[in-house]
Amino acid sequence: MGLAQVCKSPINYTGNKYRMLPQFIKYFPEDTNKCVDLFTGGATVAINLISEEIIAIDNNPKVINLLKFLKKQEYKILIDKIDELIEKYGLSNSYKYGYSYYKKYVEGNNGLKKYNEEGYSKLKKDYNKLENKKTDEANLYLYVLMVYAFNNDIRFNSKGEFNIPVGKTDMNKNNREKLKKYIDMCNEKKIEFICKDFKEIDIKDLKDVDFLYADPPYLITDAVYNENAGWTEREETELLNMLDKLNNEGIKFALSNVLQKKKLNKKNEILYNWLETNKDKYFINEIEYHYRSASYNKKNRDGLEEEVLITNYKVGE
Ligand SMILES: C[S@@+](CC[C@H](N)C(=O)[O-])C[C@H]1O[C@@H](n2cnc3c(N)ncnc32)[C@H](O)[C@@H]1O
């Protein structure tokens, strides 16, 4: 199979597949030489694939640049720079000083929010003022912003400004471990990050790929990354056409998606029709969508989402 032990990405990306990855293990093909993680987002799937070569593609330049920046760092040097920035903006550093040091600033279950509010707001302003967001400095700022952001989220408004409010946590042990593991994984594996729109990919360039995983924005859910980029029926149809072409070339693929949201009476008709037309070629594998937090569980129960992994091969074949 194509997955190692499951590691978390240092980027807590909306719609990431961390919790579903252990289930993907039995569906992903074995012995792959070159894999593509199309719509890589926070690269959760890409970093966990076992393959000679892994290509991770997404059209979000800020996320791809951040992944590229973190990949080329030496952990010890990077962490010193991060600690320096934390110090400069007066942000909490519970790893260095212990959480108890900040106890008097904690109100209710707001964690370190109050302590970090001012410094975070200044950091956000300074990051948004940077003219060139591609530099190492900008990426360092962005990483630290994300760590101190609400839910460790990474999101930009239509003007390209980072727009998440302050969160409850900081550069704690867990975030340090995720960062170190990511850098280690990138050093161990041959993984390349490419910023590209999937529509610009020429199938001819994928000839030597033996497995492609596609995790596009879901047409019938309102994920945040749809806000700016826009995922419409046009993109959905183009992607399915692309997958048909891959199938014709004998390239294995797995597509994540949600077929319907029963409570909201929403159904992905395009996907349904495509599957109906290709009944003999494509297979629907049901995936359990288990979130840890109670509120998410409730949301999922109410929405009755049907999370699936569609493959052009039968599992075990
Ligand atoms: C569901 S998320 C992927 C999450 C990812 N699998 C993970 O585990 O973090 C979908 C991704 O598709 C990207 N995307 C949206 N439209 C795209 C397009 N036209 N071409 C390439 N990537 C696109 C978004 O930037 C987003 O990162």
Coordinates of C-alpha atoms and ligand atoms in Angstrom, one line a residue:
M1 CA 0.0 0.0 0.0
G2 CA 1.0 3.6 -0.5
L3 CA 1.1 5.1 3.0
A4 CA 3.5 5.1 5.9
Q5 CA 2.5 5.8 9.5
V6 CA 0.2 8.8 9.4
C7 CA 1.9 12.1 10.1
K8 CA 0.2 15.5 10.6
S9 CA 1.1 18.4 8.4
P10 CA 2.4 21.5 10.1
I11 CA -0.3 23.3 8.2
N12 CA -3.8 22.7 9.7
Y13 CA -5.6 22.9 6.4
T14 CA -9.4 23.2 6.0
G15 CA -10.7 20.0 4.5
N16 CA -7.5 18.1 5.3
K17 CA -7.7 14.3 5.1
Y18 CA -5.7 13.5 8.3
R19 CA -8.5 11.6 10.0
M20 CA -9.5 9.7 6.9
L21 CA -5.9 8.7 5.9
P22 CA -5.8 5.5 7.9
Q23 CA -8.9 4.3 5.9
F24 CA -7.3 5.2 2.6
I25 CA -4.5 2.8 3.3
K26 CA -6.4 -0.2 2.1
Y27 CA -7.6 1.6 -1.0
F28 CA -4.3 3.2 -2.2
P29 CA -2.3 1.0 -4.6
E30 CA 1.0 -0.6 -3.6
D31 CA 4.4 -0.3 -5.3
T32 CA 4.0 3.1 -6.9
N33 CA 7.0 4.9 -8.4
K34 CA 5.4 8.3 -9.1
C35 CA 2.3 9.6 -7.4
V36 CA 0.5 12.9 -7.8
D37 CA -1.5 14.5 -5.0
L38 CA -3.6 16.9 -7.0
F39 CA -5.3 19.6 -4.8
T40 CA -2.6 19.0 -2.1
G41 CA -3.8 21.7 0.3
G42 CA -1.7 21.3 3.5
A43 CA 0.0 18.2 1.9
T44 CA -1.4 15.8 4.5
V45 CA -1.8 13.1 1.9
A46 CA 1.4 13.9 -0.1
I47 CA 3.7 13.7 2.9
N48 CA 2.3 10.3 3.9
L49 CA 2.5 8.6 0.5
I50 CA 5.1 6.0 0.0
S51 CA 6.5 6.3 -3.5
E52 CA 9.8 6.9 -5.2
E53 CA 8.5 10.3 -6.3
I54 CA 5.7 12.4 -5.1
I55 CA 4.3 15.5 -6.9
A56 CA 2.1 17.8 -4.8
I57 CA 0.0 20.3 -6.8
D58 CA -2.3 23.1 -5.7
N59 CA -3.3 26.4 -7.2
N60 CA -2.9 28.3 -4.0
P61 CA 0.4 30.1 -4.3
K62 CA 0.7 31.1 -0.7
V63 CA 0.2 27.6 0.6
I64 CA 2.6 26.1 -1.9
N65 CA 5.2 28.7 -1.2
L66 CA 4.9 28.0 2.5
L67 CA 5.2 24.3 2.0
K68 CA 8.3 24.8 -0.2
F69 CA 9.8 27.2 2.3
L70 CA 9.4 24.9 5.3
K71 CA 10.7 21.9 3.2
K72 CA 14.1 23.5 2.6
Q73 CA 14.7 24.5 6.2
E74 CA 17.0 23.0 8.8
Y75 CA 14.8 22.5 11.8
K76 CA 17.2 23.9 14.4
I77 CA 17.9 27.1 12.5
L78 CA 14.2 27.6 11.7
I79 CA 13.0 27.1 15.2
D80 CA 15.5 29.7 16.5
K81 CA 14.1 32.2 13.9
I82 CA 10.6 31.3 15.0
D83 CA 11.4 31.8 18.7
E84 CA 13.0 35.2 17.8
L85 CA 9.9 36.3 16.0
I86 CA 7.7 35.2 18.9
E87 CA 9.9 37.2 21.2
K88 CA 9.8 40.3 18.9
Y89 CA 6.0 40.4 18.9
G90 CA 5.6 39.5 22.6
L91 CA 3.7 36.3 21.8
S92 CA 3.4 33.5 24.3
N93 CA 6.0 30.7 24.3
S94 CA 4.5 28.0 26.5
Y95 CA 7.2 25.5 25.3
K96 CA 10.0 27.7 26.6
Y97 CA 8.4 29.2 29.7
G98 CA 5.8 26.6 30.6
Y99 CA 2.0 27.1 30.3
S100 CA 1.7 27.9 34.0
Y101 CA 3.7 31.1 33.4
Y102 CA 0.7 32.4 31.4
K103 CA -2.1 31.1 33.7
K104 CA -3.0 34.5 35.0
Y105 CA -3.9 35.7 31.5
V106 CA -6.2 32.7 30.7
E107 CA -10.0 33.5 30.9
G108 CA -12.5 30.7 30.7
N109 CA -11.6 28.4 27.9
N110 CA -9.9 31.0 25.8
G111 CA -6.5 29.7 26.3
L112 CA -3.7 32.2 25.4
K113 CA -6.0 34.4 23.3
K114 CA -5.9 37.4 25.6
Y115 CA -2.2 37.2 26.1
N116 CA -1.5 37.1 22.3
E117 CA -4.2 39.4 21.0
E118 CA -2.0 42.5 20.7
G119 CA 1.2 40.9 19.4
Y120 CA -0.8 38.8 16.9
S121 CA -2.6 41.8 15.6
K122 CA 0.7 43.6 15.0
L123 CA 2.2 40.6 13.4
K124 CA -0.8 40.2 11.1
K125 CA -0.6 43.9 10.1
D126 CA 3.1 43.7 9.4
Y127 CA 2.7 40.5 7.3
N128 CA -0.1 42.0 5.3
K129 CA 2.0 45.1 4.6
L130 CA 4.9 43.1 3.1
E131 CA 5.0 43.9 -0.6
N132 CA 6.6 40.6 -1.6
K133 CA 4.8 37.6 0.0
K134 CA 7.2 35.1 -1.6
T135 CA 10.3 35.9 0.4
D136 CA 11.6 33.6 3.2
E137 CA 10.8 36.4 5.7
A138 CA 7.1 36.5 4.5
N139 CA 6.8 32.8 4.8
L140 CA 8.3 32.8 8.3
Y141 CA 5.7 35.4 9.3
L142 CA 3.0 33.5 7.7
Y143 CA 3.9 30.3 9.5
V144 CA 4.0 32.0 12.9
L145 CA 0.7 33.8 12.1
M146 CA -0.9 30.5 11.3
V147 CA 0.3 28.9 14.5
Y148 CA -1.2 31.7 16.6
A149 CA -4.4 32.0 14.5
F150 CA -7.8 30.7 15.4
N151 CA -7.9 27.0 14.8
N152 CA -4.4 27.3 13.3
D153 CA -6.2 28.3 10.2
I154 CA -4.7 29.8 7.1
R155 CA -7.0 32.0 5.0
F156 CA -6.9 35.1 2.9
N157 CA -9.5 37.6 1.9
S158 CA -10.1 38.7 -1.7
K159 CA -7.4 41.4 -1.3
G160 CA -4.9 38.7 -0.5
E161 CA -4.7 39.7 3.2
F162 CA -4.4 37.1 6.0
N163 CA -7.7 37.5 7.8
I164 CA -8.0 35.0 10.7
P165 CA -8.4 36.3 14.3
V166 CA -6.2 35.2 17.1
G167 CA -6.4 31.7 18.5
K168 CA -6.0 30.0 21.8
T169 CA -2.7 28.1 21.3
D170 CA 0.9 28.9 20.6
M171 CA 4.2 27.4 19.3
N172 CA 3.8 24.5 21.7
K173 CA 5.4 21.1 21.8
N174 CA 2.9 19.6 19.4
N175 CA 3.5 22.3 16.7
R176 CA 7.2 21.9 17.1
E177 CA 7.0 18.2 16.6
K178 CA 4.8 18.5 13.5
L179 CA 7.2 21.0 12.0
K180 CA 10.2 18.8 12.7
K181 CA 8.5 15.7 11.3
Y182 CA 7.5 17.5 8.2
I183 CA 11.0 18.7 7.5
D184 CA 12.3 15.1 8.2
M185 CA 9.8 13.6 5.8
C186 CA 10.6 16.1 3.1
N187 CA 14.3 15.2 3.4
E188 CA 13.6 11.4 3.3
K189 CA 11.3 11.6 0.3
K190 CA 11.5 13.0 -3.2
I191 CA 8.6 15.4 -3.0
E192 CA 8.1 18.3 -5.2
F193 CA 5.5 21.1 -4.7
I194 CA 4.0 22.7 -7.8
C195 CA 1.7 25.7 -7.9
K196 CA -0.6 25.1 -10.8
D197 CA -4.3 25.0 -11.8
F198 CA -5.3 21.5 -12.5
K199 CA -6.9 22.7 -15.8
E200 CA -3.4 23.6 -17.1
I201 CA -2.0 20.1 -16.6
D202 CA -1.3 18.3 -19.8
I203 CA -2.2 14.6 -19.6
K204 CA 0.9 13.8 -21.6
D205 CA 3.0 15.1 -18.7
L206 CA 1.4 12.5 -16.4
K207 CA 2.3 9.5 -18.6
D208 CA 4.8 8.1 -16.1
V209 CA 2.5 8.6 -13.1
D210 CA 1.1 5.4 -11.7
F211 CA -1.3 6.9 -9.1
L212 CA -3.1 10.2 -8.8
Y213 CA -5.0 11.2 -5.7
A214 CA -7.5 14.0 -6.3
D215 CA -9.1 15.9 -3.4
P216 CA -10.8 18.9 -5.0
P217 CA -13.1 21.4 -3.3
Y218 CA -16.5 19.6 -2.9
L219 CA -19.2 21.1 -5.1
I220 CA -22.0 20.6 -2.6
T221 CA -20.2 21.8 0.5
D222 CA -19.3 25.4 1.3
A223 CA -15.7 25.1 2.2
V224 CA -13.8 28.3 2.8
Y225 CA -11.3 27.9 0.0
N226 CA -14.2 28.1 -2.5
E227 CA -14.6 31.8 -1.5
N228 CA -11.8 33.1 -3.6
A229 CA -10.9 30.4 -6.1
G230 CA -14.5 29.3 -7.0
W231 CA -15.2 25.7 -7.7
T232 CA -18.2 25.5 -10.0
E233 CA -19.9 22.9 -12.2
R234 CA -17.4 23.8 -14.9
E235 CA -14.4 22.8 -12.8
E236 CA -16.2 19.7 -11.6
T237 CA -16.9 18.6 -15.2
E238 CA -13.3 19.4 -16.3
L239 CA -11.9 17.4 -13.5
L240 CA -14.0 14.3 -14.3
N241 CA -13.0 14.6 -18.0
M242 CA -9.4 14.7 -16.9
L243 CA -9.9 11.5 -14.8
D244 CA -11.5 9.8 -17.8
K245 CA -8.4 10.6 -19.8
L246 CA -6.2 9.2 -17.0
N247 CA -8.2 6.1 -17.0
N248 CA -7.8 5.7 -20.8
E249 CA -4.0 6.0 -20.2
G250 CA -4.2 3.2 -17.7
I251 CA -3.3 5.5 -14.7
K252 CA -4.8 4.6 -11.4
F253 CA -6.7 7.3 -9.6
A254 CA -8.6 7.9 -6.4
L255 CA -11.0 10.8 -6.0
S256 CA -12.3 12.0 -2.7
N257 CA -15.8 13.6 -2.6
V258 CA -19.2 13.9 -1.0
L259 CA -22.0 12.4 -3.1
Q260 CA -24.9 13.9 -1.1
K261 CA -25.9 15.8 2.0
K262 CA -29.2 14.2 2.9
K263 CA -30.5 16.7 5.4
L264 CA -29.8 19.7 3.1
N265 CA -31.2 17.7 0.2
K266 CA -28.1 18.4 -1.8
K267 CA -26.8 15.9 -4.3
N268 CA -23.8 16.1 -6.6
E269 CA -25.7 15.4 -9.8
I270 CA -22.7 15.7 -12.0
L271 CA -20.7 13.2 -10.0
Y272 CA -23.7 10.8 -9.8
N273 CA -24.3 10.9 -13.5
W274 CA -20.6 10.4 -14.3
L275 CA -20.6 7.3 -12.0
E276 CA -23.8 6.0 -13.5
T277 CA -22.3 6.3 -17.0
N278 CA -19.1 4.6 -15.9
K279 CA -20.6 1.9 -13.6
D280 CA -18.3 -0.8 -15.0
K281 CA -15.1 1.3 -14.7
Y282 CA -15.3 3.3 -11.5
F283 CA -15.9 2.1 -8.0
I284 CA -17.4 3.8 -5.0
N285 CA -15.7 3.1 -1.7
E286 CA -17.4 4.5 1.4
I287 CA -15.3 6.3 3.9
E288 CA -16.2 7.0 7.5
Y289 CA -16.0 10.6 8.3
H290 CA -15.2 10.7 11.9
Y291 CA -14.3 13.9 13.6
R292 CA -13.1 14.0 17.1
S293 CA -15.0 17.0 18.4
A294 CA -18.6 16.6 19.4
S295 CA -19.8 19.7 17.5
Y296 CA -18.3 18.3 14.3
N297 CA -19.9 14.9 14.9
K298 CA -23.2 16.6 15.3
K299 CA -22.8 18.6 12.2
N300 CA -21.9 15.5 10.3
R301 CA -24.8 13.4 11.7
D302 CA -27.2 16.2 10.8
G303 CA -25.8 16.7 7.3
L304 CA -25.5 12.9 6.6
E305 CA -22.6 13.4 4.3
E306 CA -21.6 10.5 2.2
E307 CA -17.8 10.8 2.1
V308 CA -16.5 8.5 -0.7
L309 CA -13.3 7.5 -2.4
I310 CA -13.9 6.8 -6.0
T311 CA -11.3 4.6 -7.7
N312 CA -10.8 3.3 -11.2
Y313 CA -9.6 0.0 -9.8
K314 CA -11.1 -2.6 -7.5
V315 CA -9.5 -2.7 -4.2
G316 CA -7.1 -5.7 -4.0
E317 CA -6.7 -5.9 -7.8
Ligands
LIG1 C1 -10.1 19.8 -0.1 S1 -8.7 20.8 -0.3 C2 -7.4 19.7 -0.3 C3 -7.0 19.2 1.1 C4 -5.8 18.3 1.1 N1 -6.1 17.0 0.6 C5 -5.3 18.1 2.6 O1 -5.4 17.0 3.1 O2 -4.9 19.1 3.2 C6 -8.8 21.3 -2.0 C7 -7.7 22.1 -2.5 O3 -7.9 22.4 -3.9 C8 -7.2 23.6 -4.3 N2 -7.8 24.0 -5.5 C9 -9.0 24.6 -5.8 N3 -9.2 24.9 -7.1 C10 -8.1 24.4 -7.7 C11 -7.7 24.3 -9.1 N4 -8.5 24.8 -10.1 N5 -6.5 23.8 -9.4 C12 -5.7 23.3 -8.4 N6 -6.0 23.3 -7.1 C13 -7.2 23.9 -6.7 C14 -7.5 24.5 -3.1 O4 -6.5 25.5 -3.0 C15 -7.4 23.5 -1.9 O5 -6.1 23.5 -1.3

